[in-house]
XYZ file of C-alpha atoms in Angstrom:
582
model
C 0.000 0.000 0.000
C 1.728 3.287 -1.433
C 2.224 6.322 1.431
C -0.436 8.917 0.054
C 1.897 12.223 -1.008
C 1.487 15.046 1.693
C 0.997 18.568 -0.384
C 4.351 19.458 0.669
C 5.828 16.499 -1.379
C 3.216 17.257 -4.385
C 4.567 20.889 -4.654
C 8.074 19.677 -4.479
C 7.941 17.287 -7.320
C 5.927 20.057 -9.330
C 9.041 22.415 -8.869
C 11.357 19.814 -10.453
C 9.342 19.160 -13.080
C 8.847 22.957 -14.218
C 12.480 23.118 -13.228
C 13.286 20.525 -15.707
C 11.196 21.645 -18.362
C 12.555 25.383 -18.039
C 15.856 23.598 -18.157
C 14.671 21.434 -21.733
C 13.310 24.843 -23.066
C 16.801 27.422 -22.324
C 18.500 24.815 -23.941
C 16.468 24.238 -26.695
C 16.091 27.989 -27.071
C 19.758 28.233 -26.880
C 20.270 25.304 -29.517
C 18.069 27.353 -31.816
C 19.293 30.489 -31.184
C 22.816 28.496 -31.434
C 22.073 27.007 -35.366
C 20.220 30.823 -35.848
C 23.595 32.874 -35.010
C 25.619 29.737 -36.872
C 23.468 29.993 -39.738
C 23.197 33.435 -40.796
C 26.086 35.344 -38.713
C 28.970 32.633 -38.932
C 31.119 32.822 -42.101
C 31.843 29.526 -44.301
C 34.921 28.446 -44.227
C 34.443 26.397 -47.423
C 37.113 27.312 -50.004
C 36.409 26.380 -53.496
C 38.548 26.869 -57.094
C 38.039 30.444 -58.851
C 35.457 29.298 -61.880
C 36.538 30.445 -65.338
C 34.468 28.699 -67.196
C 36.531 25.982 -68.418
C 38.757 28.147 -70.501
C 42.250 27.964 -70.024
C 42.659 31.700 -70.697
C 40.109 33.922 -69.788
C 39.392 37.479 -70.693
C 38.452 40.268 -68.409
C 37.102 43.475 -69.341
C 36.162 45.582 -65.835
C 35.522 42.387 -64.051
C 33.245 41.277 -66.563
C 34.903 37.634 -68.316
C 34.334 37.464 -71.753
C 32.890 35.169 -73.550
C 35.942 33.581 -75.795
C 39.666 33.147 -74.562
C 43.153 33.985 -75.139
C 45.277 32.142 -77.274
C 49.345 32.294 -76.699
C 51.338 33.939 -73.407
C 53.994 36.829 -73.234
C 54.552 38.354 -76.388
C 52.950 36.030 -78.436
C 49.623 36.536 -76.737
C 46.300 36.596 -78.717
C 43.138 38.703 -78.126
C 39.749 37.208 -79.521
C 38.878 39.135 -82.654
C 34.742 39.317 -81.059
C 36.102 40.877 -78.085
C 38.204 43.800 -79.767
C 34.713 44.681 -81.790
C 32.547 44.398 -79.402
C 34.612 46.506 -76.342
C 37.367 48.026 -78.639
C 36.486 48.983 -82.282
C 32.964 47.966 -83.496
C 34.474 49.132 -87.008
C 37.211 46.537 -87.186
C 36.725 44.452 -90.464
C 36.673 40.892 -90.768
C 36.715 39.837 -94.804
C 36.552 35.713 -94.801
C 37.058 36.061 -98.699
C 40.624 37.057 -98.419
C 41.150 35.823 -94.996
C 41.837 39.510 -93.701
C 41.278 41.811 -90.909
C 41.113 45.363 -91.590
C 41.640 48.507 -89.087
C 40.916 51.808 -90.021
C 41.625 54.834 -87.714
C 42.022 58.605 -88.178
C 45.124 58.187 -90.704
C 45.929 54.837 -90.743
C 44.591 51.683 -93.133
C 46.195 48.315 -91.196
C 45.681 45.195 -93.757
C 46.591 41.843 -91.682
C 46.368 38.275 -93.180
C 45.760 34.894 -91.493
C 49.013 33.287 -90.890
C 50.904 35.870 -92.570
C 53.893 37.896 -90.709
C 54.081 40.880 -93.450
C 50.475 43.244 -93.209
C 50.655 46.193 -94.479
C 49.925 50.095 -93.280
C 48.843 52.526 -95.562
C 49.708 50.080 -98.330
C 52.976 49.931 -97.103
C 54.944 46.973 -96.255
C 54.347 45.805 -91.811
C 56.573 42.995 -90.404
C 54.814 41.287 -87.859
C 55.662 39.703 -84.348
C 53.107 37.100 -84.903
C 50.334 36.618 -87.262
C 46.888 36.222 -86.972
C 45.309 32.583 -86.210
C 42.040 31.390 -86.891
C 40.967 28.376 -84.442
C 37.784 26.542 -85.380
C 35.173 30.000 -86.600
C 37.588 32.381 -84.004
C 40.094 34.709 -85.030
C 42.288 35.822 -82.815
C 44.880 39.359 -83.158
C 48.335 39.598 -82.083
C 48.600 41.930 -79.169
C 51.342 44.315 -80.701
C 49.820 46.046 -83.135
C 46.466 46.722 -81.334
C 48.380 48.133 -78.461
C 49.444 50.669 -80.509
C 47.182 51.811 -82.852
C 44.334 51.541 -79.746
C 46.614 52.497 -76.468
C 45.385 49.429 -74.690
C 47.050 48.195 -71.543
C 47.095 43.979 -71.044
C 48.075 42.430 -68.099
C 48.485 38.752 -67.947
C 48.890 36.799 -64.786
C 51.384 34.193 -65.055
C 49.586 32.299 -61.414
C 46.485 31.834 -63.406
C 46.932 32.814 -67.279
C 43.748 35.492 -66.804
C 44.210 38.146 -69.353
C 43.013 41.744 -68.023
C 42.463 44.351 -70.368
C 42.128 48.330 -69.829
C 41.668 50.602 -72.400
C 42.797 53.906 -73.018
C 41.457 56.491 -70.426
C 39.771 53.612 -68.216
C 39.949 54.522 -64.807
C 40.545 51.720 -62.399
C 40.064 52.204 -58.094
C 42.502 50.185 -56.449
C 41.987 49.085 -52.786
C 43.905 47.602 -50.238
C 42.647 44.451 -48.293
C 42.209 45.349 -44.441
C 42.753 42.335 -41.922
C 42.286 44.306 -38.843
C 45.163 44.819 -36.255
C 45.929 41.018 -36.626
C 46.465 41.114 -39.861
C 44.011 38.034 -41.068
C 43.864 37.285 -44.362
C 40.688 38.890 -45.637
C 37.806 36.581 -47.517
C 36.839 36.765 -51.370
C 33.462 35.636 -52.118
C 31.783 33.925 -54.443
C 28.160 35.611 -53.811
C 28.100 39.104 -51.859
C 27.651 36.921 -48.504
C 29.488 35.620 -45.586
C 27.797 32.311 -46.541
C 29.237 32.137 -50.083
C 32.481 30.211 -50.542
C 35.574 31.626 -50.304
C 37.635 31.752 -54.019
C 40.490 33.550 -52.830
C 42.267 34.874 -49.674
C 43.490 38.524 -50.055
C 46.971 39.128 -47.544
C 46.589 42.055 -45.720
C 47.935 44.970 -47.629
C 47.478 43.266 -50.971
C 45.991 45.099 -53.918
C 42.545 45.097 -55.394
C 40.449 46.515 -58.403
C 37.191 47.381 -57.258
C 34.412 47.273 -59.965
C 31.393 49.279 -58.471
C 29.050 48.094 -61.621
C 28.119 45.438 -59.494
C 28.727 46.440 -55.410
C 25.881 45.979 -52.776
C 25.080 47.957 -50.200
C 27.848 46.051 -47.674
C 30.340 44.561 -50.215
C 32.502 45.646 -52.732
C 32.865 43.761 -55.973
C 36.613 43.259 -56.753
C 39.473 41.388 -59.013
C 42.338 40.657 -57.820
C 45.937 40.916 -59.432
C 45.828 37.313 -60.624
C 42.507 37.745 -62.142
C 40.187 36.219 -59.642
C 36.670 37.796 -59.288
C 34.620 38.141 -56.090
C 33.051 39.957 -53.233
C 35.168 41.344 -49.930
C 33.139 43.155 -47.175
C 33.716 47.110 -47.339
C 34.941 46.933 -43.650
C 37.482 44.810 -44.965
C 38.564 46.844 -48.023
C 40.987 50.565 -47.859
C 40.124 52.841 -50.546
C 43.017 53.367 -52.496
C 44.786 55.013 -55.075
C 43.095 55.881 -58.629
C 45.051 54.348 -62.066
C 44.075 56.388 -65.210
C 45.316 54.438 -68.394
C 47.133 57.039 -70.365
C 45.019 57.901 -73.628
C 47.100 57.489 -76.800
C 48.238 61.024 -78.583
C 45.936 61.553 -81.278
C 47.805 62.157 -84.492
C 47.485 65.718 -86.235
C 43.609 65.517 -87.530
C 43.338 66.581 -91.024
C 41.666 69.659 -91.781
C 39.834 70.006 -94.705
C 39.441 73.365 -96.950
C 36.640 75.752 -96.675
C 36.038 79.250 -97.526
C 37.804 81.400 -94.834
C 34.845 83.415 -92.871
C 31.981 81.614 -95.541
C 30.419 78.890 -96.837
C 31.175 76.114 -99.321
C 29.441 77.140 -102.629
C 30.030 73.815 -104.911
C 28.212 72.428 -108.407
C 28.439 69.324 -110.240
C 29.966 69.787 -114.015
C 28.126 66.682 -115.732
C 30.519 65.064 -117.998
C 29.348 62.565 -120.254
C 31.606 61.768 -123.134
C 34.126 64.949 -123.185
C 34.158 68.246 -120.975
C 32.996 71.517 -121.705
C 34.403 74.028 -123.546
C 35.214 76.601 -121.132
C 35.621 79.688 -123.275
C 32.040 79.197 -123.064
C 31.281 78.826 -119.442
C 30.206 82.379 -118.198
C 31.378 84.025 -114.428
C 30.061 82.582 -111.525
C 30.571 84.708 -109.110
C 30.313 83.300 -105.498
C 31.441 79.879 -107.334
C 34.685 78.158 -104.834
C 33.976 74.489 -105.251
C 33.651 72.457 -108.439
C 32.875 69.107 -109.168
C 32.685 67.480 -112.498
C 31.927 64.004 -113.199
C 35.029 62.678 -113.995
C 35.710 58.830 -112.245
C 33.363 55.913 -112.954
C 33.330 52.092 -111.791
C 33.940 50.487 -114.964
C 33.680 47.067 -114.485
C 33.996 44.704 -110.988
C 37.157 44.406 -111.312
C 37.925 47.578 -109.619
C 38.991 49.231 -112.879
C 37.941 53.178 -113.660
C 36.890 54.821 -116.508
C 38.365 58.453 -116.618
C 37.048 61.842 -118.083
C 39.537 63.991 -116.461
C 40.898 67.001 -118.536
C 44.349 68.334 -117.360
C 43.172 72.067 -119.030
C 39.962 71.754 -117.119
C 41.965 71.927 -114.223
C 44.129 74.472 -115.097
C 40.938 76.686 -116.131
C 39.065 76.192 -112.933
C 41.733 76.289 -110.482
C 42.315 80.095 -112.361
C 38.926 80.961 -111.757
C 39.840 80.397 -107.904
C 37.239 77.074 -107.803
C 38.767 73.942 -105.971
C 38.249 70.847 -108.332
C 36.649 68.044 -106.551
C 36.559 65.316 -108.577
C 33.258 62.817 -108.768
C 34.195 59.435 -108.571
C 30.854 57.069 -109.593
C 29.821 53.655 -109.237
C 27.860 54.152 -112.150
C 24.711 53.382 -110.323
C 25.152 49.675 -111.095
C 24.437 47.551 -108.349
C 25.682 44.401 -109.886
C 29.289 45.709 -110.988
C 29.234 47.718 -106.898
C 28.796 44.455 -105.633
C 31.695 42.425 -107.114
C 34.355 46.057 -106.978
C 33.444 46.106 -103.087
C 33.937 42.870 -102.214
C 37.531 42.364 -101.473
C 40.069 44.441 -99.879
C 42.121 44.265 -102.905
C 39.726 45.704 -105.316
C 38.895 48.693 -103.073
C 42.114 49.195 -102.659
C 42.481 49.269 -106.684
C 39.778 51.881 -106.670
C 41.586 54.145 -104.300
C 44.733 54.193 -105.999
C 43.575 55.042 -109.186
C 42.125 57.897 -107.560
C 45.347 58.736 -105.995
C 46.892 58.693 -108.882
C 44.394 60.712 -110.778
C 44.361 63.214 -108.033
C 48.121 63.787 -108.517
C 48.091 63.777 -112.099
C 45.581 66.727 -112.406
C 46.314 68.555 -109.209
C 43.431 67.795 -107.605
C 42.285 68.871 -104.179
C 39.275 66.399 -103.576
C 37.497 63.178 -104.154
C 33.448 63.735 -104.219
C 32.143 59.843 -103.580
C 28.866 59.476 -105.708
C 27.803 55.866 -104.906
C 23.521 55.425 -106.018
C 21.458 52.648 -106.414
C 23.409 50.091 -104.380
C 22.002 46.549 -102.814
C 21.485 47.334 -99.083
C 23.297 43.852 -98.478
C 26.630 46.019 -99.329
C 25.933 48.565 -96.751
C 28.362 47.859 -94.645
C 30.884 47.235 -97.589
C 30.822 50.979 -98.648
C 31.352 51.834 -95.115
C 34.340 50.011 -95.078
C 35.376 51.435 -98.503
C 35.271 54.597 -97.301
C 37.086 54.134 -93.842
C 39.620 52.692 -96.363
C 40.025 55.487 -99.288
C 39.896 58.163 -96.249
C 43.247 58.325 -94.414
C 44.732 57.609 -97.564
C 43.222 60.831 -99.472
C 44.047 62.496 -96.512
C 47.482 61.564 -96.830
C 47.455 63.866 -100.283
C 46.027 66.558 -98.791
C 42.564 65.727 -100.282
C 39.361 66.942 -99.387
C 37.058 63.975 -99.123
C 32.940 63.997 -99.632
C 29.845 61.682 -100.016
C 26.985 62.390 -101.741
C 23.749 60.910 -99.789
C 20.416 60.403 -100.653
C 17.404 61.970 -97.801
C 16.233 59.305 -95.806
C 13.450 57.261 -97.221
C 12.288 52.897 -96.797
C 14.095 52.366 -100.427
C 16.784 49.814 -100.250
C 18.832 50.595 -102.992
C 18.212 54.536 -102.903
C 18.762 55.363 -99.596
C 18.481 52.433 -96.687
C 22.450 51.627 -98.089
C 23.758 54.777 -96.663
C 25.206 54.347 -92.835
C 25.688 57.984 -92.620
C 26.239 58.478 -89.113
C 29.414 56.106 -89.618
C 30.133 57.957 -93.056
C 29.927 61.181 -91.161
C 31.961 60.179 -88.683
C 34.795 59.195 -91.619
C 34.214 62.170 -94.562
C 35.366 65.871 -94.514
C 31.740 66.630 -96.158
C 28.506 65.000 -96.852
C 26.103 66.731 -99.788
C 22.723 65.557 -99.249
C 20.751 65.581 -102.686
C 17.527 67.074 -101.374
C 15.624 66.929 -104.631
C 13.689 64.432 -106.916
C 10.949 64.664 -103.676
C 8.612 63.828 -106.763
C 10.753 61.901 -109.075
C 10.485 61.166 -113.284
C 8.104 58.475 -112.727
C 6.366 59.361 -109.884
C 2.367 58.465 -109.787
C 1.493 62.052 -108.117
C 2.949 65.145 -109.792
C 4.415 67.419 -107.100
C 7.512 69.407 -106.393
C 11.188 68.331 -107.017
C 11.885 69.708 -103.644
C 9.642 71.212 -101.974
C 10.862 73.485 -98.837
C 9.112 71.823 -96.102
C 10.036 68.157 -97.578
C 13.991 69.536 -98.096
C 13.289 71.187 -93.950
C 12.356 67.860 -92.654
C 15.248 66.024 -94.350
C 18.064 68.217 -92.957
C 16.641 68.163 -89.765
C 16.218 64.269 -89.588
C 19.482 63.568 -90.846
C 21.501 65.827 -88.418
C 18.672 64.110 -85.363
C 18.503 60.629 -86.443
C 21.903 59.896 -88.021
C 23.706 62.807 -85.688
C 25.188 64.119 -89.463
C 27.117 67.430 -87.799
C 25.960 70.634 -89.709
C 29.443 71.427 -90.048
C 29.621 68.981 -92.290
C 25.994 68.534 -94.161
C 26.043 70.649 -97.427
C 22.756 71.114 -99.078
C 22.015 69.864 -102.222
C 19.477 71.970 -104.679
C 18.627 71.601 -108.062
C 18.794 73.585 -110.778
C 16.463 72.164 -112.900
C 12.156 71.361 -112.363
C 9.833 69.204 -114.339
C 7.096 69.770 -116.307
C 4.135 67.589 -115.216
C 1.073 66.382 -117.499
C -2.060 64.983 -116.079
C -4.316 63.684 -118.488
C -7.404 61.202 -118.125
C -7.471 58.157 -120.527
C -10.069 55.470 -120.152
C -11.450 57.117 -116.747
C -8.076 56.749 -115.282
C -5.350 59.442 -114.474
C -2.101 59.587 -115.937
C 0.798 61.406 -114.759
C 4.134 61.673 -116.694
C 6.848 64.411 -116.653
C 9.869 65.388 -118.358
C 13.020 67.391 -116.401
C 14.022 70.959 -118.090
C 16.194 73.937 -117.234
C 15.447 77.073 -115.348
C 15.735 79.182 -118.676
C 13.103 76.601 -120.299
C 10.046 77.570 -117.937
C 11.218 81.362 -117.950
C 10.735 81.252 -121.738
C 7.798 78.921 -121.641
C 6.012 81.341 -119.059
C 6.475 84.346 -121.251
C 5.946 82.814 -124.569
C 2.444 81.255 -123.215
C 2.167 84.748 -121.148
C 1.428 82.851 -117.801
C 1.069 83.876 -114.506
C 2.835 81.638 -111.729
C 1.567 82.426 -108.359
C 3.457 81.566 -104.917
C 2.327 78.476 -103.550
C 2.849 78.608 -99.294
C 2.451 74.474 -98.964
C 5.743 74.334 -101.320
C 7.461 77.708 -100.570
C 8.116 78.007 -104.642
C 6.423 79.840 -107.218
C 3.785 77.106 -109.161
C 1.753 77.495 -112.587
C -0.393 75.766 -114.376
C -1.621 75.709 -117.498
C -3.800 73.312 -120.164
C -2.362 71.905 -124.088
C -4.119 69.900 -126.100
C -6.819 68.655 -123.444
C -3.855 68.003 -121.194
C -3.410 69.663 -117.271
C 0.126 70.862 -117.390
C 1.918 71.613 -114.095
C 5.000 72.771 -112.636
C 6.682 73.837 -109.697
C 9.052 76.506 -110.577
C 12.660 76.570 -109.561
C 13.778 80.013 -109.749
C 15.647 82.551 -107.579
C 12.587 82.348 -104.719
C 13.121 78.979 -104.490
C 16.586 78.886 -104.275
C 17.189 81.437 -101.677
C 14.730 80.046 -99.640
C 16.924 77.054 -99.525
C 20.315 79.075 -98.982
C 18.193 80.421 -95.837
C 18.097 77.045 -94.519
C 21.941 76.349 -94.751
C 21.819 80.061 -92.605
C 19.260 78.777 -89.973
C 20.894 75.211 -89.457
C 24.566 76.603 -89.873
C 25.346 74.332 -92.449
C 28.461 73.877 -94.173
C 27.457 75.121 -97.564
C 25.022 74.290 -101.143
C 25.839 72.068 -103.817
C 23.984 72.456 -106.704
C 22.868 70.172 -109.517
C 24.222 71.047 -111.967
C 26.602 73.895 -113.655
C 23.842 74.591 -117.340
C 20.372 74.388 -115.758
C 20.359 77.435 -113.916
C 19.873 81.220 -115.098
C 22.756 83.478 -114.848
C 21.335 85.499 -112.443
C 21.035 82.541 -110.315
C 24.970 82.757 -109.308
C 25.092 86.078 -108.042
C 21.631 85.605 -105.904
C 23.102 82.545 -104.231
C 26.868 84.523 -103.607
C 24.665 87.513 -101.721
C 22.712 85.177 -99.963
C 25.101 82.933 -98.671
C 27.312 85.959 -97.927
C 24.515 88.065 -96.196
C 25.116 85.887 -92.632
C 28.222 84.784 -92.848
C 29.653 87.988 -93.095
């Protein structure tokens, strides 16, 4: 029989049990507080191997690794050809026909073959260290030659064969990794937390590039010397010194002519079979810039057919003119094609034209490249970049002729004129043929809102400077006939001088009145059952366009062409272009 528990025994017992169970609960408190603290507040020890990807030789650009890989060590080191375009030089030029790459700069033309140690610069003869390789579909550049002609600084590490690149004028912080009065070594992350593996252990005092593209709030994100990317706490990092990579010295830039204190006042002389007698060409006062069609693709060979006339020269360079020379593809897309598509044919081209240009003392090369298959965009581009620094080298003025801006392939979507800008002395744009031979709805050659809209779109959307647009107006209009045949409209036109509608207005004793939506004079008149229109190019319309060059500070007019205008047409565009730039 069991002793029957007195309350004193009962309350006893009670106290060791809530004793106990306070006991179980601290300690499991402290157990979770324990795997709490351990879990979020103490750092991982684990150390694990820096991860490049699997390449042997990784690239890094601002702690950013590159896609592709190094090829070679020391001196014979290799940069990928992707990453030099896509962080370097977007213009370098890869041509898998001849196996070449191509860089252009300011005044130099660098021609580089796969597996060959002799390039050339400026068509002149380049020993290489080491060639360029091709791997698989990569290409990869010797190191040498980019350094120079691009100021880039490459540091290789020989612990872990990382490749960092600066370029010029990068600036890169350095800090200094901070173990405390102990001097611990301080912890590179994999992730911006204590809880990430550790990739590398910075000694205190040792050097680091901090990249602040991709910092948090508590950690910065750094590279060390050997290449190795992480995170280190900012209480562990010293804010150190700034490195500026020293920019390259830019060579002399060439400065092209133009009218001291004025603008560039240019025409085209059309030359079809043999030039002009010019006993017969009349003054033109204002006149400093002229242009005849002289230069034409011939075939795709690169060959040229040439007009030039060594008196012509003589004549116009008496008059005080500059002689620009236009150098045509002949508006043949099919022959454009095949002359563009190798280095070595564009190269023909642009010694031909050297040699032309020193043969008749000329002091420019006006590019007139039309109706061209968009797929060789990027072809001309390149032809251009090439023929540049080398008509530079001559002293020659150098100018493109563009189209306005319109959803035609192969009359104006083959232009890259922001690059072309970036590369001529001068761009004309041809603002005319807004209504064009065949076009359904009769209408203005250029009217002034249309040729408004097309400077101003140009110099916005393609960032053309206005010290280098000239403005290109016609001196010619078209005569329009409407006529209904069968209940349908028909619209044809034919292209005449100024002096044509000046005599055709008094001989049919017309009156043209001034049309506001075109800002040109317009008449109208009927012949033989037929609505005859035209919209009259004369000295209102052309001075409202040499207002425009005034309002946008262009560089100047070009006119099409020198025998379609009236003479009083030469001294009206002389005192208007004069009147502000005065």
């Amino acid at each position: 029989m069991k002793t029957p528990q007195t309350p004193e025994r009962r309350k006893k017992r009670s106290r060791i049990v809530t004793r106990s169970f306070g006991l179980l609960l601290a300690v499991a408190i402290a157990g979770l507080f324990t795997y709490y603290w351990f879990e979020n507040y103490y750092p991982n020890g684990e150390r694990v191997q820096p991860d490049f990807g699997g390449l042997a030789k990784p690239v890094f650009y601002r702690g950013e690794m590159l896609k592709e890989e190094a090829t070679g060590e020391n001196d014979a080191l290799k940069l990928p050809l992707a990453f030099m375009k896509e962080k370097v030089d977007p213009t370098i030029f890869h041509e898998t026909a001849t196996d070449s790459v191509i860089i252009t700069t300011q005044d130099k033309v660098l021609r580089m073959k796969t597996n060959a140690l002799t390039a050339t610069v400026n068509e002149k003869p380049l020993t290489l260290k080491f060639p360029i390789v091709k791997k698989g579909d990569h290409v990869y550049l010797p190191i040498d030659p980019v350094k120079q002609l691009y100021g880039m600084d490459i540091r290789e590490s020989e612990e872990t064969g990382v490749v960092i690149v600066h370029l010029q004028g990068d600036t890169v912080q350095w800090g200094r990794a901070n173990g405390g009065a102990k001097e611990r070594p301080v912890a590179m992350r994999r992730e911006p937390s204590i809880k990430s593996p550790i990739v590398a252990d910075l000694q205190p005092d040792e050097e680091i590039m901090l990249w602040p593209e991709k910092d948090t709030e508590e950690w910065y994100y750094a590279q060390s010397k050997a290449g190795i990317v992480g995170y280190v706490r900012k209480k562990d990092v010293a804010v150190d010194r700034v490195e500026t990579i020293p920019p390259l010295v830019d060579p002399e830039p060439f400065v092209p002519w133009k009218p001291t204190g004025g603008k560039i006042n240019m025409t085209w002389e059309h030359v079809t079979t043999k030039n002009p007698d010019t006993s017969k060409i009349g003054p033109m006062p204002g006149l400093n810039v002229i242009s005849p069609t002289w230069f034409h693709l011939a075939d795709g060979e690169g060959n040229l057919k040439n007009l030039a006339d060594a008196s012509y020269v003589k004549w116009a360079q008496s008059q005080g003119y500059q002689v620009w020379a236009l150098f045509s593809n002949g508006f043949d897309p099919k022959v454009t094609t095949q002359a563009l598509a190798t280095y070595d044919k564009r190269m023909k081209m642009i010694k031909q034209l050297l040699a032309f240009a020193q043969l008749y003392k000329l002091q420019g090369i006006n590019i007139d490249f039309e109706n061209v298959d968009l797929k060789d965009k990027a072809k001309l581009t390149q032809f251009v970049r090439e023929m540049t620094p080398l008509l530079h080298e001559q002293n020659l003025v150098v100018s493109i002729d563009v189209t306005t801006k319109s959803t035609s392939e192969n009359w104006s979507m083959f232009y890259d004129r922001t690059a072309l800008a970036q590369t001529v002395d001068y761009m004309m744009v041809m603002a005319y043929d807004e209504h064009w031979a065949s076009s359904p709805v009769a209408g203005s050659v250029a009217s002034l809102p249309w040729v408004e809209k097309s400077i101003v779109q140009m110099m916005k959307e393609d960032r053309v400077p206005a010290s280098k647009l000239v403005l290109g107006v016609p001196y010619y209009t078209r005569i329009w006939t409407e006529q209904t045949k069968n209940g349908k409209k028909e619209v044809s036109s034919r292209a005449v001088f100024m002096e044509t509608v000046v005599k055709l207005i008094k001989d049919k004793g017309l009156k043209p009145t001034y049309s506001a939506e075109s800002g040109q004079n317009y008449v109208e008149y009927t012949e033989d059952g037929k609505l005859m229109k035209i919209w009259i190019e004369d000295e209102t319309s052309i001075k409202a366009r040499i207002e425009l060059v005034h309002k946008y500070d262009l560089a100047g007019v070009a006119s099409w062409r020198r025998g379609y205008e009236t003479p009083n047409i030469w001294e009206l565009v002389k005192q208007t272009l004069e009147k502000r730039s005065s």
